[in-house]
Structures are given as C-alpha cells and as structure tokens.
Coordinates of C-alpha atoms in Angstrom, one line a residue:
X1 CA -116.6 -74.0 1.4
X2 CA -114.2 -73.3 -1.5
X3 CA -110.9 -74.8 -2.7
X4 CA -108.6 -72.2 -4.5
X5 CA -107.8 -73.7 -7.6
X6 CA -108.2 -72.5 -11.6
X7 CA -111.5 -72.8 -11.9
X8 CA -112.8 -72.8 -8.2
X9 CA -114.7 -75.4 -7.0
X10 CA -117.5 -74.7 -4.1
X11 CA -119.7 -76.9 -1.9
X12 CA -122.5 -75.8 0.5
X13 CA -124.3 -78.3 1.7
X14 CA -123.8 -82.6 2.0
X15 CA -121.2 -84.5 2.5
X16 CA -117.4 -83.4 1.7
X17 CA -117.1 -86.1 -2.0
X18 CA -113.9 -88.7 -2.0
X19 CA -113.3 -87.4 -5.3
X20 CA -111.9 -84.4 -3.9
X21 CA -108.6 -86.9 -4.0
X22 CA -108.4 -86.2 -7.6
X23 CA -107.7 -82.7 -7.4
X24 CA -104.0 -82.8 -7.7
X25 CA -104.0 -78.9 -8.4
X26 CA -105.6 -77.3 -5.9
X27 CA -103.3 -75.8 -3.2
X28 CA -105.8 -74.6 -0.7
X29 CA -108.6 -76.1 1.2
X30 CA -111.1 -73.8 3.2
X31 CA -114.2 -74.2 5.0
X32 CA -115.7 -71.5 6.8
X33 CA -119.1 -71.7 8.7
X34 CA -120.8 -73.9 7.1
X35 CA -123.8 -75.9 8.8
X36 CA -124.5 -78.0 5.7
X37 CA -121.7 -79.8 5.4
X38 CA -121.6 -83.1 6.9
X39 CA -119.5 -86.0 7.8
X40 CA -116.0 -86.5 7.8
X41 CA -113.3 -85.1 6.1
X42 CA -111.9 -88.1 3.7
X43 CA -108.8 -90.4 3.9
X44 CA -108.7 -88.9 0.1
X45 CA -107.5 -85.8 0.7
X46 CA -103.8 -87.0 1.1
X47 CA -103.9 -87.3 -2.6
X48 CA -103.8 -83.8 -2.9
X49 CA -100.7 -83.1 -2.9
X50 CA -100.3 -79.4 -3.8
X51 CA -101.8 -78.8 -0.9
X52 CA -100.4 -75.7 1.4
X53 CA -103.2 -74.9 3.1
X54 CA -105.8 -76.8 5.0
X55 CA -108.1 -74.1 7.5
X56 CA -111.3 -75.2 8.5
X57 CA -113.7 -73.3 10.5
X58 CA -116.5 -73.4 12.4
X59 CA -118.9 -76.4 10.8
X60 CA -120.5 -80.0 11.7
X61 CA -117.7 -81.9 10.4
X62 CA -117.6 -85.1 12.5
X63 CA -114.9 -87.8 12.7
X64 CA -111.3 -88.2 13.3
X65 CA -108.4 -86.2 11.4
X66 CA -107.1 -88.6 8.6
X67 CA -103.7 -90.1 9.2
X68 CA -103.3 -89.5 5.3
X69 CA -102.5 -86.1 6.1
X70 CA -99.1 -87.4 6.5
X71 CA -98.8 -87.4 2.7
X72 CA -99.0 -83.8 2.1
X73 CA -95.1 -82.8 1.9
X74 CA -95.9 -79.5 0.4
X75 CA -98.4 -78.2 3.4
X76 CA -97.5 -75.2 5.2
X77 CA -100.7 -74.4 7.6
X78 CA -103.1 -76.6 8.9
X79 CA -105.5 -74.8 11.0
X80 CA -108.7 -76.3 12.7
X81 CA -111.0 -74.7 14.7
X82 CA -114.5 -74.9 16.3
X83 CA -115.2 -77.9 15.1
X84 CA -116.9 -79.7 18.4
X85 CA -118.2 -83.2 17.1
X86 CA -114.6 -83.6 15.8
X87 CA -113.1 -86.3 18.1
X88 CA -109.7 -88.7 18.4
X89 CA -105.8 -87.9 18.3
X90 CA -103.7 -85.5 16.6
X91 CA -102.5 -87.2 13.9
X92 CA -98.8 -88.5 14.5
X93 CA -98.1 -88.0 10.7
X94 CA -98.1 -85.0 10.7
X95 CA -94.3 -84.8 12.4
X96 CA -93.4 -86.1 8.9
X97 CA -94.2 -83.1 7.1
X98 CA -91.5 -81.1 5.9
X99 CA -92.9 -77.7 5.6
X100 CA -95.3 -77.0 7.9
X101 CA -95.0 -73.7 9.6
X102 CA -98.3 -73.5 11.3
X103 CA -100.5 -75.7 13.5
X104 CA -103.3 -74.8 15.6
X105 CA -106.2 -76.8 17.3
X106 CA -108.9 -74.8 18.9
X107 CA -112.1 -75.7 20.3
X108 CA -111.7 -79.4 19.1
X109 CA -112.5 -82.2 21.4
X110 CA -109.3 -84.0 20.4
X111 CA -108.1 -85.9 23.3
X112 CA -105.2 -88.3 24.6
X113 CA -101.6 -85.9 24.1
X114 CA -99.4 -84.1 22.2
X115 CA -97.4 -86.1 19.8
X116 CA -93.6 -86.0 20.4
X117 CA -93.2 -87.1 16.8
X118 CA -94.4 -83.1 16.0
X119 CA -90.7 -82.2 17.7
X120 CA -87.5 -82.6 15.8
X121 CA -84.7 -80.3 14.9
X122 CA -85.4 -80.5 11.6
X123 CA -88.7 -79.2 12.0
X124 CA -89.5 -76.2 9.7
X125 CA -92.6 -75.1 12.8
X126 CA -93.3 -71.6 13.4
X127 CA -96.6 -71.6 15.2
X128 CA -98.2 -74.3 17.7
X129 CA -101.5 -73.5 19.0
X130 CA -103.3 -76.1 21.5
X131 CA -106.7 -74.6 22.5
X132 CA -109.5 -75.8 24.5
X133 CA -109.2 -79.3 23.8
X134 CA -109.5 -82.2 25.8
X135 CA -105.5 -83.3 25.2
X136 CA -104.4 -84.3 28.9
X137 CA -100.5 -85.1 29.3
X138 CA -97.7 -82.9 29.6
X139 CA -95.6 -80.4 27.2
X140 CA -92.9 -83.0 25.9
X141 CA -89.2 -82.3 26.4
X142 CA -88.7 -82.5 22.6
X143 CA -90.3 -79.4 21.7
X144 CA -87.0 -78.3 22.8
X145 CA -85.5 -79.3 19.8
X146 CA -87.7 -76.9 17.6
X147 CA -86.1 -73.5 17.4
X148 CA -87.9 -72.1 14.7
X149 CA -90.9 -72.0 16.9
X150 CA -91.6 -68.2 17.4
X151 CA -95.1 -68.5 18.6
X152 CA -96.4 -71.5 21.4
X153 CA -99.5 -71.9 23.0
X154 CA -100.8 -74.2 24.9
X155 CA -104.5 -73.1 26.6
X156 CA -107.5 -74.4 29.0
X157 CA -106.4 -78.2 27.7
X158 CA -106.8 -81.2 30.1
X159 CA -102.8 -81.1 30.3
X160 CA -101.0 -81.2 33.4
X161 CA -97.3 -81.3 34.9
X162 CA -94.3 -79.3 35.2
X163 CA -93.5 -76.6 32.3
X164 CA -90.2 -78.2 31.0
X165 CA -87.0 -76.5 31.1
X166 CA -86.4 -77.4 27.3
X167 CA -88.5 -74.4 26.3
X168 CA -85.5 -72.5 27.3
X169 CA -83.8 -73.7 24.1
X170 CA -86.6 -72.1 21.9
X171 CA -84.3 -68.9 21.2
X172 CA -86.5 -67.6 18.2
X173 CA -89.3 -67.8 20.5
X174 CA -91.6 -64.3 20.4
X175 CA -95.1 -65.3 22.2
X176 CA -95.5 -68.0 25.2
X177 CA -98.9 -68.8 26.2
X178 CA -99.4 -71.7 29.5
X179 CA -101.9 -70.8 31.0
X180 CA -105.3 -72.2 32.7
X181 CA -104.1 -75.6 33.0
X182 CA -103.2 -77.7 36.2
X183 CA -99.6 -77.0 35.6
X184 CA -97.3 -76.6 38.9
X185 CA -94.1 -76.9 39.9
X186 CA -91.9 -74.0 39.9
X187 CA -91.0 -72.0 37.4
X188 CA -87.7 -72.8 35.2
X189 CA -85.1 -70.7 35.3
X190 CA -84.1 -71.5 31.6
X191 CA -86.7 -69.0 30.3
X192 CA -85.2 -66.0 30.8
X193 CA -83.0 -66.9 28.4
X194 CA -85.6 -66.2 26.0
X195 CA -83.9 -63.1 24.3
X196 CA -86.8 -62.2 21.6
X197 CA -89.6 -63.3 23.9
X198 CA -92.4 -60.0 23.9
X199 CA -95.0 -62.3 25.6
X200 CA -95.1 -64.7 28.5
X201 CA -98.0 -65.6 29.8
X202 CA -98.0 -68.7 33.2
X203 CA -101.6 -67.3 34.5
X204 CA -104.5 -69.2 36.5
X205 CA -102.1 -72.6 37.1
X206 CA -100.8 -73.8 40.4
X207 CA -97.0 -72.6 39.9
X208 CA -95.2 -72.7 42.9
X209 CA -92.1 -71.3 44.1
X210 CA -90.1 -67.7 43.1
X211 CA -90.3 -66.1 40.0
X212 CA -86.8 -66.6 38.5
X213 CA -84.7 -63.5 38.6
X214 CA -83.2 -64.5 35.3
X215 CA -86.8 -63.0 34.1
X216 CA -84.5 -59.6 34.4
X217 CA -83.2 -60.4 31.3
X218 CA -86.0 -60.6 29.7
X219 CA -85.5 -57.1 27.6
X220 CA -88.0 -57.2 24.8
X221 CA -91.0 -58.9 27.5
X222 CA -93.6 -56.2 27.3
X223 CA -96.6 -58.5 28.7
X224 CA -95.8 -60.4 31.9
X225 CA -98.3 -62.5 33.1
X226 CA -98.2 -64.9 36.1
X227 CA -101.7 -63.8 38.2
X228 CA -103.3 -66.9 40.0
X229 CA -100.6 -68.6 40.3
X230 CA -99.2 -70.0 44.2
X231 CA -95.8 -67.9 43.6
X232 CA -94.1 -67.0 47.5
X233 CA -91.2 -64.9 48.2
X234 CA -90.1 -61.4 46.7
X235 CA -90.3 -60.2 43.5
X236 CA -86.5 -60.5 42.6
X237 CA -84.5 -56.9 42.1
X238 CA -83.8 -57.9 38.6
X239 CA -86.8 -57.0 37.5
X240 CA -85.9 -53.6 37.9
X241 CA -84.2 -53.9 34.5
X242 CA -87.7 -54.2 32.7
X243 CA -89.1 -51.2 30.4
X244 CA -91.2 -49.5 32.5
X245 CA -93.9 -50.2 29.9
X246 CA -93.8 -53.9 30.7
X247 CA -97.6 -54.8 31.6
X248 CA -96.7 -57.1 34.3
X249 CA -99.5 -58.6 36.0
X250 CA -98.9 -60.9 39.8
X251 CA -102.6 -60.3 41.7
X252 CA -103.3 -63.9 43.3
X253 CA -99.7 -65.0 44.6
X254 CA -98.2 -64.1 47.8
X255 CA -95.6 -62.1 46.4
X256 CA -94.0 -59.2 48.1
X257 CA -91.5 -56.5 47.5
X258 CA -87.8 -57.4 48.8
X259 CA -86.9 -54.2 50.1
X260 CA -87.1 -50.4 50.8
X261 CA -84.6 -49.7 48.6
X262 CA -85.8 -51.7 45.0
X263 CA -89.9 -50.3 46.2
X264 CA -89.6 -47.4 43.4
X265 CA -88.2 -48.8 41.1
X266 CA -90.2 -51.7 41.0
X267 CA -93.4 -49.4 41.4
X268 CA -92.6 -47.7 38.1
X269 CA -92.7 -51.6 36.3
X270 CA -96.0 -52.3 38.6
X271 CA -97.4 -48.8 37.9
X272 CA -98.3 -49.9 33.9
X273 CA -100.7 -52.3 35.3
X274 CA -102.8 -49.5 37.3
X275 CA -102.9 -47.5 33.9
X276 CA -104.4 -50.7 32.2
X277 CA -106.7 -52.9 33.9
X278 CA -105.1 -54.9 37.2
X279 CA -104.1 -53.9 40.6
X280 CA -101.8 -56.6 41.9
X281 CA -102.4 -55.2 45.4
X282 CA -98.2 -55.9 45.6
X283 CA -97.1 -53.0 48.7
X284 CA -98.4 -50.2 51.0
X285 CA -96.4 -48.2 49.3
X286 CA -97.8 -48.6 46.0
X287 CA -101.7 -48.6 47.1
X288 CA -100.9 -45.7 48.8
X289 CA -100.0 -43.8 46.0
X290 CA -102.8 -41.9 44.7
X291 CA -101.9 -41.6 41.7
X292 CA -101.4 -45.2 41.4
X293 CA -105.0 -46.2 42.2
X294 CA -106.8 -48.1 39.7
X295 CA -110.5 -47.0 38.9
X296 CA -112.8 -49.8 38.9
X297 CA -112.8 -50.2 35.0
X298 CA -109.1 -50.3 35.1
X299 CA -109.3 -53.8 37.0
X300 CA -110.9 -55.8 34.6
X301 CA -109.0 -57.9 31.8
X302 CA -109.0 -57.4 28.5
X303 CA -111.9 -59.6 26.3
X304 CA -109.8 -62.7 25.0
X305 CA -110.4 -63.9 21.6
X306 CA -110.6 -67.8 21.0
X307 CA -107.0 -68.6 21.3
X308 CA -106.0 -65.4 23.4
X309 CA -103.4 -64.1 20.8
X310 CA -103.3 -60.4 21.9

C-alpha cells in the first residue's frame, strides 16, 4: 500500500492505523495486492480531505465502506475491487460528493441496491461500474438525470427488472454494459437516441420483444450485442443504416430476417461477426454463403477482463 503525499508513506502488513485521519495532505490512497493488510478501512479517513483518489485492489480488507466518505468533497475516483470479505451497502453519502467522476464496485459482496441518492442532475459522474456484486433491485429511474455519464455498467449483479427508459436521456453516453442479469421486459425504444453511444451491450438476460428499429440511428454503435436474449420478430430494416463494421452479435433469439429485399444488406452488417468470432445462425441465405462461414475458432468470444470493458 502507499499514499502519494511529500514524503510517502507505505504499509505492508497489519492493520490500516486511525491515524491515517491526520493526513490532511495526502491526495491519494492506493492499495494494491496486499495479503497483509487487515481489518477495515477506518471511519478516519473522512478527515482526509485532499483526497482525490481512493483505488483499492485486490486485499483482505474486511468490513463495511465508511459512511464518512461522504466528507471527501474534493474526491474524484473511488474505485474498489476484489475485495471479497468486504460486505454491506454502497454508501449513500457518496451522492453528496461534488466531484466525483468515477465509481466502480467489482467483485465485492456489497448487497441490498443502488442508491438513488448517487443520481442528480447536478452530478459531476463520468463512470459507474457495478460488477459482480451481490446488489439485487433494479436500475433506478434517476440515473436519468445524470448526463455526464459517458460510461455505465451494470454486470452479473443480483439485480433484476426492466431496463428503464430514462437511460435514453444519457446523451453523453459512450459505453452501455446490462448484461447477465435477470433483466426482461422489452427493449426501450429511447435508446437509440443515444447519438455518441459506440457500445451497447443487453447479452445473456431474458429481454423480450423486438429490437427497436430506432437502433438504426445508432451511427457511431460499432459493438452490438443482444445474444441470449428471448428477442422474436425481424430484425428491423433500419439496421441497414449501420457501418458495415458494426460487430453485431443476435445468436440465441428467434430473430429472423424481414424480407428478400433488406437480406443483403443486412448480411454485409451480420457478415463482421463471421470475420470475428459468432455465427448468429440469422438466414439460409447467409449460412449458405461460403464465404460467410465461420471456422470453429471464429465462434468463440473474446476473453473478458473483470469488468468486461473492451
């Protein structure tokens, strides 16, 4: 562990000391695979209030997050991850801070649900990541409210429901990651008018329903990815309007092509999947195509990393 401050401080081993509240100077806070270091993280350090940096990694840290984080008006990241004897809520206070940009949660046994106090429009948030947790509810309306949110994921959480049509609203949004939750429902429409969205990922739910041809307008999208889903119907004509490098991946719906006339077209979208690692298996047409036949290692998904940011 180190804290960045003039001189540098470091701990290996023991407990994380109280006295750390003392530090008024230091601006960040780092622990990094550390198997020594024991016990909770203290109330204290909501005395340090320089703090713009909290990123803790991958150690035997035990206990709840303190409320007193609250305090720390200057903090910009807070970033938590693989820290499994962790356990409670995601601290409410931290929808009071003013300039946080960045939170992300992954492989923490936090449970209960999202706080909607994290969701105003005042909200300075960039990033939201929600990984592998044990967090059940649903995606609260209010994040709608945050439109300097350019990056949301929320991922293999105990979290179920609809996905809200509120995330519609989030029009700096870049990177939108539901997946492998027991979300269903249908897909809202209100997300094709995500102008700067390059990712969207709804995979391995229970969606239900079309997939909205407002995803046409979807002009920057280069991954779509709705596989495992219970999607019906055709896949609408206004995806034709996609770049034809647009991985868009639909194996494990019963989805079909509308008609003769849209098949080639909608091939050429469908075709960047066979040159990278699914066959969705979508038309005659296109299995027929020899040149469109995957080989075997061309069916296999990428690795993911820990909170599938690809």
């Amino acid at each position: 562990m180190y804290l960045r401050s003039v001189p540098p401080v470091a701990l290996k081993s023991g407990n994380i000391p109280s006295a750390i509240g003392f530090m008024f100077d230091i601006t960040k806070f780092k622990i990094e695979l550390i198997d020594e270091l024991f016990g909770t993280i203290p109330y204290q350090i909501g005395s340090m209030t320089s703090l713009t940096e909290i990123a803790i990694h991958g150690t035997t840290l035990s206990g709840t997050l303190p409320t007193s984080l609250g305090n720390l008006n200057m903090l910009e990241i807070i970033e938590l991850e693989s820290i499994y004897q962790m356990f409670g809520s995601i601290p409410t206070q931290l929808g009071v801070l003013d300039n946080i940009k960045q939170i992300a949660f992954s492989n923490i046994p936090f449970d209960n649900t999202i706080p909607e106090q994290l969701f105003f429009p005042e909200s300075t948030l960039q990033e939201l990541i929600v990984f592998n947790t044990s967090i059940s509810g649903t995606i609260p309306t209010t994040v709608g409210v945050v439109v300097s949110l350019t990056y949301l994921e929320f991922n293999l959480n105990d979290m179920s429901g609809t996905i809200p049509s509120e995330l519609g609203y989030l029009v700096a949004l870049v990177d939108l990651y539901v997946k492998k939750m027991d979300f269903g429902g249908s897909i809202p429409s209100e997300i094709g008018l995500l102008a700067s969205l390059n990712y969207l990922d709804f995979s391995f739910m229970d969606l239900e329903g079309a997939i909205p041809s407002e995803f046409g307008q979807l002009s920057l999208i280069t991954l779509l990815n709705l596989q495992n889903n219970s999607l019906v119907s055709y896949i609408p004509q206004e995806l034709v309007l996609l770049s034809p490098d647009t991985l868009f991946f639909i194996d494990s719906n019963d989805v079909m092509l509308a008609d003769e006339e849209t098949v080639d077209d909608i091939c050429v979208i469908i075709k960047s999947c066979y040159d990278t690692w699914i066959a969705p298996s979508l038309c005659a047409k296109c299995i027929g195509s020899e040149s469109l036949t995957p080989s075997a290692s061309e069916t296999l998904l990428p690795s993911e990393t820990s909170s599938e940011i690809a």
